[in-house]
XYZ file of C-alpha atoms in Angstrom:
561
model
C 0.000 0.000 0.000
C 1.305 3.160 -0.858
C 1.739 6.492 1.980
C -0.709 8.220 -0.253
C -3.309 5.374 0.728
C -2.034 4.863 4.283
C -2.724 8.934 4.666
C -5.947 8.860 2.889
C -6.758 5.799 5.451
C -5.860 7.248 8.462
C -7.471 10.570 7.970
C -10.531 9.121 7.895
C -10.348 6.772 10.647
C -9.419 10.006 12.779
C -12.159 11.996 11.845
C -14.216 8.841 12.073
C -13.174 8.832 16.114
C -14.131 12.002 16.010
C -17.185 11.499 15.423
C -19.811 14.101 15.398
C -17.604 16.931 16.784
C -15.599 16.670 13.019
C -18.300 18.073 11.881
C -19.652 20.326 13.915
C -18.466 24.315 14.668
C -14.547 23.726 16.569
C -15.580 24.165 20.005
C -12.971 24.866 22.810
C -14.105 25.223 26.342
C -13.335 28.479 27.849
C -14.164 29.611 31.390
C -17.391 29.667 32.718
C -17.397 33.314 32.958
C -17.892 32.927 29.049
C -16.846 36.072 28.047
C -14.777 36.041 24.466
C -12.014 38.500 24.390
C -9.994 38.704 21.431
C -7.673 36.161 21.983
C -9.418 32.614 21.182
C -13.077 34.000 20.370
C -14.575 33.554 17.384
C -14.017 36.006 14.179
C -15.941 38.707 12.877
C -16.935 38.243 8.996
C -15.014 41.739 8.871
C -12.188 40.692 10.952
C -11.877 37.275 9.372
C -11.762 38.664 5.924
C -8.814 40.739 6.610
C -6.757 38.211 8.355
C -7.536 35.504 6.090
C -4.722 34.886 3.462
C -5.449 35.707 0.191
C -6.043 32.254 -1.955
C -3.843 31.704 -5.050
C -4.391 28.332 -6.733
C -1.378 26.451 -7.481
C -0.692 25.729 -12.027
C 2.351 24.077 -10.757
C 0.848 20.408 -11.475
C -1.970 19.409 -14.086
C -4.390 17.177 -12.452
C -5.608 14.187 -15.153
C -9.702 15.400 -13.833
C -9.285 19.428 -12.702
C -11.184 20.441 -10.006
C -15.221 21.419 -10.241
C -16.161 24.415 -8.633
C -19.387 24.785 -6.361
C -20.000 27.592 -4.752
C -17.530 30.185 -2.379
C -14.590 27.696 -0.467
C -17.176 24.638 -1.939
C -14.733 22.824 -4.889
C -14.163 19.079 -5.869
C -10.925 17.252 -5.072
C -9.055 17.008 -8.591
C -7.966 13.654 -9.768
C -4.569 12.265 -10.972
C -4.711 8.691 -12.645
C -0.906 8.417 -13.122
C 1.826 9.725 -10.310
C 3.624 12.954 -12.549
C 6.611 11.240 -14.636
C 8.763 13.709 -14.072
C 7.888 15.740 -11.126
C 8.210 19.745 -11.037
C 10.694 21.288 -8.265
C 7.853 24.498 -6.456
C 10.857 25.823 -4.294
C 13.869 27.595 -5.662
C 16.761 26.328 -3.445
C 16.208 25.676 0.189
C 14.061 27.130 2.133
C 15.714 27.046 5.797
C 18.650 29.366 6.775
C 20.288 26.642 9.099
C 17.511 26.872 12.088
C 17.181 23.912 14.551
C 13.595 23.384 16.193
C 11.750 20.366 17.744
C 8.638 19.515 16.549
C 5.386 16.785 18.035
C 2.759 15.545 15.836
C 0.676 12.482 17.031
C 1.212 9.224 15.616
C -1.042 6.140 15.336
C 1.968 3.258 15.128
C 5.613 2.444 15.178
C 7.282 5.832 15.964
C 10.333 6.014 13.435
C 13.981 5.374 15.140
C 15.498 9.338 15.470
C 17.755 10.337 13.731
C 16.905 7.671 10.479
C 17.691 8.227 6.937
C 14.678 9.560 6.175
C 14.884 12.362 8.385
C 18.347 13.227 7.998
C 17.433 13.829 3.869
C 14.577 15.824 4.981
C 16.774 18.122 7.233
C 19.184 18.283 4.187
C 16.262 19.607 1.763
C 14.973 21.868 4.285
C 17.777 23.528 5.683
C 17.326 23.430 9.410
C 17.527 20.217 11.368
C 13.934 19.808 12.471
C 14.511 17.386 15.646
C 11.021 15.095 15.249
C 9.381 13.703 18.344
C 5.830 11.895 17.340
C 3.734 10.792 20.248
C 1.409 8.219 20.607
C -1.408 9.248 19.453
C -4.125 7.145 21.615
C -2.838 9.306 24.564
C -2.351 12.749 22.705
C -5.303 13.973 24.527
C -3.675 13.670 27.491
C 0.051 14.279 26.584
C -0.164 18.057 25.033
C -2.335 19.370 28.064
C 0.729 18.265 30.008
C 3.153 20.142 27.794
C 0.481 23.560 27.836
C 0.168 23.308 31.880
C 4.159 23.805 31.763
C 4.419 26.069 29.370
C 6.438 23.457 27.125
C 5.733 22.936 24.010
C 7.881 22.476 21.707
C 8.624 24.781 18.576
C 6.110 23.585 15.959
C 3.319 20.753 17.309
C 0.198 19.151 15.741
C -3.173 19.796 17.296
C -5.982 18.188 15.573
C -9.218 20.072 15.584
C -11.537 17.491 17.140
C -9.361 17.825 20.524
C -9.749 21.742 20.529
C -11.612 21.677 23.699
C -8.879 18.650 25.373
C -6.207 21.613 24.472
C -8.113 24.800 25.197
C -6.935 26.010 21.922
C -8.655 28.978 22.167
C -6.491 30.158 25.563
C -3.553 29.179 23.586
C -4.007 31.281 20.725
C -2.121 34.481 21.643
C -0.187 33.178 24.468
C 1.231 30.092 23.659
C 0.646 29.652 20.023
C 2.282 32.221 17.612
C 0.506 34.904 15.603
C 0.539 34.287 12.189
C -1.424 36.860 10.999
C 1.624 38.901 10.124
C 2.999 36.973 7.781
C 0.377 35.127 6.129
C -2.148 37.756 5.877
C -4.386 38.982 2.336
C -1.333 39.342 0.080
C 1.322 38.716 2.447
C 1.311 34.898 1.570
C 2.194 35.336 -1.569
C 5.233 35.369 -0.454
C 4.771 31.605 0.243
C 2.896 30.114 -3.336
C 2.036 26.774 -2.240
C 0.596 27.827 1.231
C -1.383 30.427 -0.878
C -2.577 27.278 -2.975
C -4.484 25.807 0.400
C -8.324 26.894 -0.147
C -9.528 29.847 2.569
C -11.982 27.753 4.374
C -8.809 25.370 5.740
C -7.021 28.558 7.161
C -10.681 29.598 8.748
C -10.587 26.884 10.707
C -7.379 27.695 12.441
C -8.902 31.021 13.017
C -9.178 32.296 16.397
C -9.999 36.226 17.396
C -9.661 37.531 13.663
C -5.938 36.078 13.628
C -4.435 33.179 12.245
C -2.980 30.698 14.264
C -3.019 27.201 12.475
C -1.435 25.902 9.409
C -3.745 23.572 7.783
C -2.510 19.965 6.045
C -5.050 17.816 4.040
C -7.850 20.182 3.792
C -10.649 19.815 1.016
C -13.340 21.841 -0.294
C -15.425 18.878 -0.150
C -15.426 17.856 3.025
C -18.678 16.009 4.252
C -19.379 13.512 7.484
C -19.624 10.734 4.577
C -22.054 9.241 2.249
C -24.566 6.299 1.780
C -22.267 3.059 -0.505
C -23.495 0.664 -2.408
C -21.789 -2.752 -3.306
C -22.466 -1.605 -7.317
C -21.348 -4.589 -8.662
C -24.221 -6.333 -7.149
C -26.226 -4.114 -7.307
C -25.947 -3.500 -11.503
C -25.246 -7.308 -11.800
C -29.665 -7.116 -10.978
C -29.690 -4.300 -13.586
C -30.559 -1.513 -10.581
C -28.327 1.527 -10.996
C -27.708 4.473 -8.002
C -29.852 7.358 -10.333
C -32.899 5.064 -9.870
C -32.793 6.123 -6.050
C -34.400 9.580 -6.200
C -36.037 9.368 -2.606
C -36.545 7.732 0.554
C -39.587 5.654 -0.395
C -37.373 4.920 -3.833
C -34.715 3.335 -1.275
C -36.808 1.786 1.430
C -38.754 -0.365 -1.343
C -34.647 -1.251 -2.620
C -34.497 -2.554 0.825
C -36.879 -5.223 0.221
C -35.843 -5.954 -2.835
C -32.554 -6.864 -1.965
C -32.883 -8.426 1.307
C -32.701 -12.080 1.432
C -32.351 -13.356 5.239
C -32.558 -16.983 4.270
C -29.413 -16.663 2.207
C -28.187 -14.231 5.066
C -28.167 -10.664 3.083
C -29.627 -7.929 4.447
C -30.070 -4.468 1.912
C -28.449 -2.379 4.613
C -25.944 -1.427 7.703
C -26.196 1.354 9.537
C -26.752 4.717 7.716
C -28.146 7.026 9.571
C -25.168 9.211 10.379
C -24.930 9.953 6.591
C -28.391 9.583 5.300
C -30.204 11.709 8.101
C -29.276 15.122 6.389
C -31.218 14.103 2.776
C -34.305 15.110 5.098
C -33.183 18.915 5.009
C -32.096 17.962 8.971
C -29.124 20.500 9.650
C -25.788 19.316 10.880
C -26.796 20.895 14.409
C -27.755 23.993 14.225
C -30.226 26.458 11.370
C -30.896 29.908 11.464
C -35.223 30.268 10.577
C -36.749 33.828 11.043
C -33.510 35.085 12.352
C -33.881 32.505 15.237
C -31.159 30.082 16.026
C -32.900 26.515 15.896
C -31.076 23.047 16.964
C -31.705 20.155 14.217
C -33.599 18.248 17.243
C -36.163 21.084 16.900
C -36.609 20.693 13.154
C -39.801 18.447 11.989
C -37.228 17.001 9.665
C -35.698 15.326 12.337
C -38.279 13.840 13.545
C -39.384 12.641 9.754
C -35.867 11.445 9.075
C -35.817 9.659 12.717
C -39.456 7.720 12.328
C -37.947 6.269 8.590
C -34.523 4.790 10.244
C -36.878 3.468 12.472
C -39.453 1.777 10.390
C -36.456 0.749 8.053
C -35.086 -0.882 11.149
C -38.342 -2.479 12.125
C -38.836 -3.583 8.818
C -36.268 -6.496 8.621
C -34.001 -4.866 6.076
C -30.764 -4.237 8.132
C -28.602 -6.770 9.074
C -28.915 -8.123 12.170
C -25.217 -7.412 13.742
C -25.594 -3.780 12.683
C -29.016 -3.356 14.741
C -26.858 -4.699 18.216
C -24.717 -2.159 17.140
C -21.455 -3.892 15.889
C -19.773 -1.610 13.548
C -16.540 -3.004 13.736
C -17.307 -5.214 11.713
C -19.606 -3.180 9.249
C -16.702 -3.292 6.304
C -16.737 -7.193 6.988
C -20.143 -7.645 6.189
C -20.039 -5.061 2.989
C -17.201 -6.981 1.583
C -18.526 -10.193 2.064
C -21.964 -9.368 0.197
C -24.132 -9.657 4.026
C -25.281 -6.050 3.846
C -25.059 -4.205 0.487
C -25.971 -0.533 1.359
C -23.853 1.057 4.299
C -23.172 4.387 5.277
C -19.235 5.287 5.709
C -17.092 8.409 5.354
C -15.778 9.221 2.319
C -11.851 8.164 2.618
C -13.403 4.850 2.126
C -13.367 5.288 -1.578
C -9.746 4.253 -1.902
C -7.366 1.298 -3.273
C -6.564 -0.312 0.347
C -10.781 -0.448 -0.017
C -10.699 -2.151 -3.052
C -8.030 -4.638 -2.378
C -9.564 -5.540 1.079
C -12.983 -5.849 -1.303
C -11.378 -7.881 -4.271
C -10.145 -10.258 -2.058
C -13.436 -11.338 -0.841
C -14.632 -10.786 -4.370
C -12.694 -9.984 -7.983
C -15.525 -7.999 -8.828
C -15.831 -5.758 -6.165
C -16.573 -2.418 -6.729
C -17.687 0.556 -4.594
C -20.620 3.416 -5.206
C -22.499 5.488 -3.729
C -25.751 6.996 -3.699
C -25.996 10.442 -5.416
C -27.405 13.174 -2.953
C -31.324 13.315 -3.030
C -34.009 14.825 -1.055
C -36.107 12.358 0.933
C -39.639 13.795 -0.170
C -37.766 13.114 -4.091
C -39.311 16.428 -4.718
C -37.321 19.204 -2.694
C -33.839 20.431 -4.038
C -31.051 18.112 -2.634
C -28.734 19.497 0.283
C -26.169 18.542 2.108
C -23.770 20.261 4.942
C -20.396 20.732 4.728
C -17.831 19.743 7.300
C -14.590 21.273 8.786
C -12.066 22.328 5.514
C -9.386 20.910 7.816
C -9.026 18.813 11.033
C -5.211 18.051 10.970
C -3.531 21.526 11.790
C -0.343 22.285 12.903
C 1.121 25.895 15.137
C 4.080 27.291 15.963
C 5.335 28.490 19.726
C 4.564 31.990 20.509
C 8.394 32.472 21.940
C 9.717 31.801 18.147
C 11.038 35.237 16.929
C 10.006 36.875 13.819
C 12.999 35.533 11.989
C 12.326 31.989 12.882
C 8.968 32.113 12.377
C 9.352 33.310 8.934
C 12.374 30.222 8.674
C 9.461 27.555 9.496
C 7.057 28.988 7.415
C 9.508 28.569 4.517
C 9.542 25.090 5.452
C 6.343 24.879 5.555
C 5.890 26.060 2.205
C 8.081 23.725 0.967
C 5.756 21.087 3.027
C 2.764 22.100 1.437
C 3.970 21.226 -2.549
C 1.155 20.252 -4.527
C 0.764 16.041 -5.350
C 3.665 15.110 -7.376
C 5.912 17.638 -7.212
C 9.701 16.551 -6.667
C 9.378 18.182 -2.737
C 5.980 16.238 -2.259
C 7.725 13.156 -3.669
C 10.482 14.013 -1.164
C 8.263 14.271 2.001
C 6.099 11.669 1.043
C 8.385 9.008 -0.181
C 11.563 10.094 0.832
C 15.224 9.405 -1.178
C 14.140 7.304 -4.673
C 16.710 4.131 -4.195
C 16.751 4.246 -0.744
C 13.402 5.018 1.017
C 11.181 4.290 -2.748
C 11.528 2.895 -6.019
C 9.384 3.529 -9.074
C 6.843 0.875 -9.834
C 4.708 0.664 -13.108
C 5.442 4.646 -12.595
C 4.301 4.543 -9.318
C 6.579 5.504 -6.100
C 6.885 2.254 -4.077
C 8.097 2.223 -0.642
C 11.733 0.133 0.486
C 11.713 -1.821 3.763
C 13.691 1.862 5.023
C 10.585 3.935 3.846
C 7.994 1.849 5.324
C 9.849 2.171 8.598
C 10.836 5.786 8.178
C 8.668 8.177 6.045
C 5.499 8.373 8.001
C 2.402 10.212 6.672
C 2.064 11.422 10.307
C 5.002 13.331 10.849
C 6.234 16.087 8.345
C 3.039 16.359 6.219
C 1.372 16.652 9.831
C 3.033 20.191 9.852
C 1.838 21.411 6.549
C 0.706 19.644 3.274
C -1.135 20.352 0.135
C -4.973 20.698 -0.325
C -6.267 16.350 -0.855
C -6.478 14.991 -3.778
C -8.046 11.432 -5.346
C -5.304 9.283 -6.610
C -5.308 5.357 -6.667
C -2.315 4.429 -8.875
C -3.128 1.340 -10.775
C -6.971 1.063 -9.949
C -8.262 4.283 -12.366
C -11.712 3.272 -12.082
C -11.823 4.208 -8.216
C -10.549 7.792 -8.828
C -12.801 8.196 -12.039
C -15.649 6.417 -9.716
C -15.455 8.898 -7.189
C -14.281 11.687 -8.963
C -17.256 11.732 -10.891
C -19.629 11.282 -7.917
C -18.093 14.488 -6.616
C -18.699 16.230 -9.758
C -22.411 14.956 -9.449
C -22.975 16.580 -5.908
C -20.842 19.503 -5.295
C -24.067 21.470 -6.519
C -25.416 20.734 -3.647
C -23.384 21.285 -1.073
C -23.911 24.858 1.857
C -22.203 25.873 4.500
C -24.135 25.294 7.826
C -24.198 27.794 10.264
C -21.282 27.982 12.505
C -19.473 26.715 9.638
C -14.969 26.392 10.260
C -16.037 28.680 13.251
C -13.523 28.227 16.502
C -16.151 28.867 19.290
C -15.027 29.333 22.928
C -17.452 27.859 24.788
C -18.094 27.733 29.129
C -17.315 24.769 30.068
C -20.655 24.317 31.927
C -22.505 23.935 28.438
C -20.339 21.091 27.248
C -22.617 18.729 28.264
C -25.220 20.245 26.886
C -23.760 20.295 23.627
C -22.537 16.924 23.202
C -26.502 15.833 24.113
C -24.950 12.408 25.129
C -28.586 10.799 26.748
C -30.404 12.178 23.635
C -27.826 10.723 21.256
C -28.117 7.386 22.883
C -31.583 7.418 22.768
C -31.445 8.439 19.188
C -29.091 5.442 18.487
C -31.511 2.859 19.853
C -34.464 4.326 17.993
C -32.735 3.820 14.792
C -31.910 0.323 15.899
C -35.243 -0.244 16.608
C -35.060 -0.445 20.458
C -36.861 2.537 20.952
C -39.534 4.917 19.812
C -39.340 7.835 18.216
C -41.606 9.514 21.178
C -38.708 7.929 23.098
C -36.705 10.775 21.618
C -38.507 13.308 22.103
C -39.187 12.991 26.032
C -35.160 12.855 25.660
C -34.798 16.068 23.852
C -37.593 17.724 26.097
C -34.881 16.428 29.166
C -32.265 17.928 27.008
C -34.053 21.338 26.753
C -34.737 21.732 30.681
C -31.387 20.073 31.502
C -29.022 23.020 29.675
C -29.968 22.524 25.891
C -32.019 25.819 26.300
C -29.633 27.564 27.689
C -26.454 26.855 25.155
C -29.100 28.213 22.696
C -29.195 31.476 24.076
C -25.588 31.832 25.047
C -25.015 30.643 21.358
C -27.661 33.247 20.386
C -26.035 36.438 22.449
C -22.654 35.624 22.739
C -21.915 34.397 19.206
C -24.768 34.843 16.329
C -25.744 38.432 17.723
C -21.618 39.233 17.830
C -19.787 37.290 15.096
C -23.111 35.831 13.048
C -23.413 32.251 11.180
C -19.984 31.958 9.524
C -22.111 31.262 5.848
């Protein structure tokens, strides 16, 4: 498998453990007091727009399917189906002036030995001698509050975006994390091309106060919580196609069709986490009459609930998925035993296939185009977060050494097949890679040495879809974003960093309501079940995160659309 695919991989398995806070406004718990000073509150759509760096996309590589536009910060991922032959150098020179700085990023895996190969040709290219220290990522959430408590972080860390309230990243921006605002602001980044290349909406998200803090790696304009697969093979192999599905009752009736419990198939896993919003049901919050509204408000949630659970009731979803065993949902899809389940996006890759093709040569994965439940009302769908993995630099750096990392950074950031992305992705060709059929293939040194989770951790360039030697899976889901990016919005709150009392936290994760929820879509419970649980929710503190939402952030800094 090649880093490309063990990146793609991991990035969704992270936002996956996520969960729902990927995509849902960056929260970081503040005091109770609640009050948002400048440092780590949210930004003004005035502020915002003058500290946001001015976005300049890269020419430097030709993707084989460009990019699709939807609308503002809202494009498709563009599509290479062969690695560049002869890859472009982005940087003149090197970028470094000799610096030396320590940097952590969290890793899930072997940590590299120091001082390796790898990382001894990387502080060659650079310049400075970047001294890498990955941590175990299962215990990050614990580890960097250590470091903050002290006052000891190191130069240049990772801190991914679903921990923001773990790290108080909102305290730290301004006191502990450097000011990049300076540097990086409107025009100013120019000065760095393929850090100007990284779409606006990923640079939002590190966004804190009207400054800019983070440095975003792997961001998208088509970021979503996931999407509703199909096992198309199977499916076509019956002569039923995805553009047939044009509404709920379209796919509930597909649900009988295609279950067979005697031969032990089932039409579907779980899909409610990606199928819910084709009801109109907001990702949590909507703005009606100028009024802030929670989705567990909406009718449409209610609507979309009562179908998961009739769908559940009806016999159509396997039975492992119903006691709630999703570890073993990609099992099941592989093996033919459910052929519709719901799964984020980064599933659509080559390790996907391979795991698929070995259960069956002609496995092949789709998905369900975007469609409005009623089959009459335009399709929508919310976006997520523009970027989750995003990287800062210490506050005590000096301007000079700040500018030195940024540099690097730049050079971090080279667009997909460029000879420095080759570099930081695949390391020294004859030593860490070889070239394969054209395509960069690790050495026993660069699977134990050039980790996805450590340089391009820091910065890297906006995602792409690639699956060297499977074209079909890039054209697949290439085209499929193509298809929907029409209908993608901003929600409300949308890449906002909100610094939040820590007394509503519990309010806002809604824990009892989201377990009741779970159960109702499994069947175990009814949907008026739900609503005495969001009634609870309401008198218990859901009320009142409304109206602190309401003052404190949509009167002050509005709905981030």
């Amino acid at each position: 498998m090649s880093i490309e695919m063990n990146r793609r991989t991991f990035v969704n398995t992270a936002v996956a453990v996520a969960g729902a806070a990927a995509m849902a406004p960056l929260l970081t718990a503040c005091g109770d007091g609640g009050s948002n000073n400048n440092k780590g509150s949210a930004s003004t759509k005035t502020g915002l727009k003058a500290a946001l760096p001015t976005y300049v996309a890269s020419n430097s590589v030709k993707a084989d399917i460009p990019s699709v536009a939807g609308g503002a910060d809202i494009m498709t991922d563009p599509g290479f189906l062969t690695y560049p032959a002869n890859p472009v150098r982005t940087v003149d020179g090197v970028p470094g002036k000799g610096g030396s700085y320590t940097t952590v990023t969290p890793l899930w895996g072997t940590v590299p030995t120091p001082g390796n190969s790898f990382y001894e040709a990387m502080n060659k290219a650079l310049g400075v001698t970047m001294t890498m220290k990955p941590a175990d990522g299962n215990n990050y959430a614990t580890i960097v509050p250590t470091m903050t408590s002290a006052k000891k972080l190191p130069d240049w860390i990772q801190l991914p975006t679903w921990w923001n309230p773990n790290f108080n990243v909102g305290g730290l921006a301004g006191t502990q994390l450097a000011d990049l605002t300076p540097y990086l602001a409107g025009d100013k980044i120019k000065k760095y091309p393929n850090l100007a290349a990284i779409p606006s909406g990923a640079w939002q998200a590190g966004a804190w106060g009207n400054k800019i803090y983070g440095i975003p790696s792997f961001s998208s304009g088509f970021v979503i919580a996931g999407t509703t697969f199909y096992r198309r093979d199977i499916l076509e192999s019956k002569g039923i196609t995805a553009d047939q599905v044009k509404s709920a009752d379209d796919l509930f009736a597909l649900g009988k069709e295609l279950t067979d419990a005697k031969r032990g198939v089932w039409a579907f896993d779980d899909v409610w986490t990606y199928l819910f919003p084709f009801w109109g049901v907001p990702n949590r919050w909507t703005v009606t009459d100028g009024k802030l509204v929670h989705k567990y408000e909406t009718d449409a949630f209610l609507e979309a609930l009562d179908w998961h659970n009739r769908l559940a009731k009806a016999g159509y979803m396997h039975p492992d998925a119903l006691a709630g065993k999703d570890a073993d949902g990609t099992t099941r899809f592989y093996g033919g035993k459910t052929l519709i389940a719901g799964g984020g996006t980064g599933l659509w890759n080559l390790a996907d296939y391979q795991s698929g093709a070995a259960a069956n040569k002609a496995y092949r994965r789709g998905s369900f185009n975007i469609f409005a439940a009623d089959g009459k009302s335009t399709p929508s769908l919310f976006l997520g977060t523009s970027a989750s993995i995003m990287s800062y630099l210490n506050a005590k750096l000096t301007k000079d050494q700040i500018e030195e990392c940024l540099a690097v950074a730049n050079y971090l950031a080279a667009p997909y097949g460029s000879a420095e992305y080759t570099m930081v992705n695949y390391g020294v060709e004859g030593t860490h890679y070889t070239m394969v059929n054209g395509v960069p293939t690790a050495t026993d040194d660069g699977k134990k040495f050039v980790q996805a989770q450590t340089f391009p951790f820091l910065a890297s360039p906006p995602a792409v879809i690639s699956n060297p030697g499977q074209n079909q899976i890039t054209q697949d889901y290439a085209a499929w974003q193509a298809a929907n990016v029409k209908y993608l919005y901003k929600p409300v709150f949308w890449n906002m960093n909100i610094s939040m009392p820590t007394s509503l936290a519990t309010a806002d994760a809604a824990q009892a309501v989201e377990d009741t929820l779970k159960d109702c879509y499994h069947g175990k419970a009814k949907v008026s079940d739900v609503q005495a649980a969001i009634s609870s929710w309401k008198s218990g503190g859901g009320t009142r995160l409304k109206q602190w939402l309401t003052d404190n952030i949509l009167a002050k800094y509005g709905t981030g659309q």
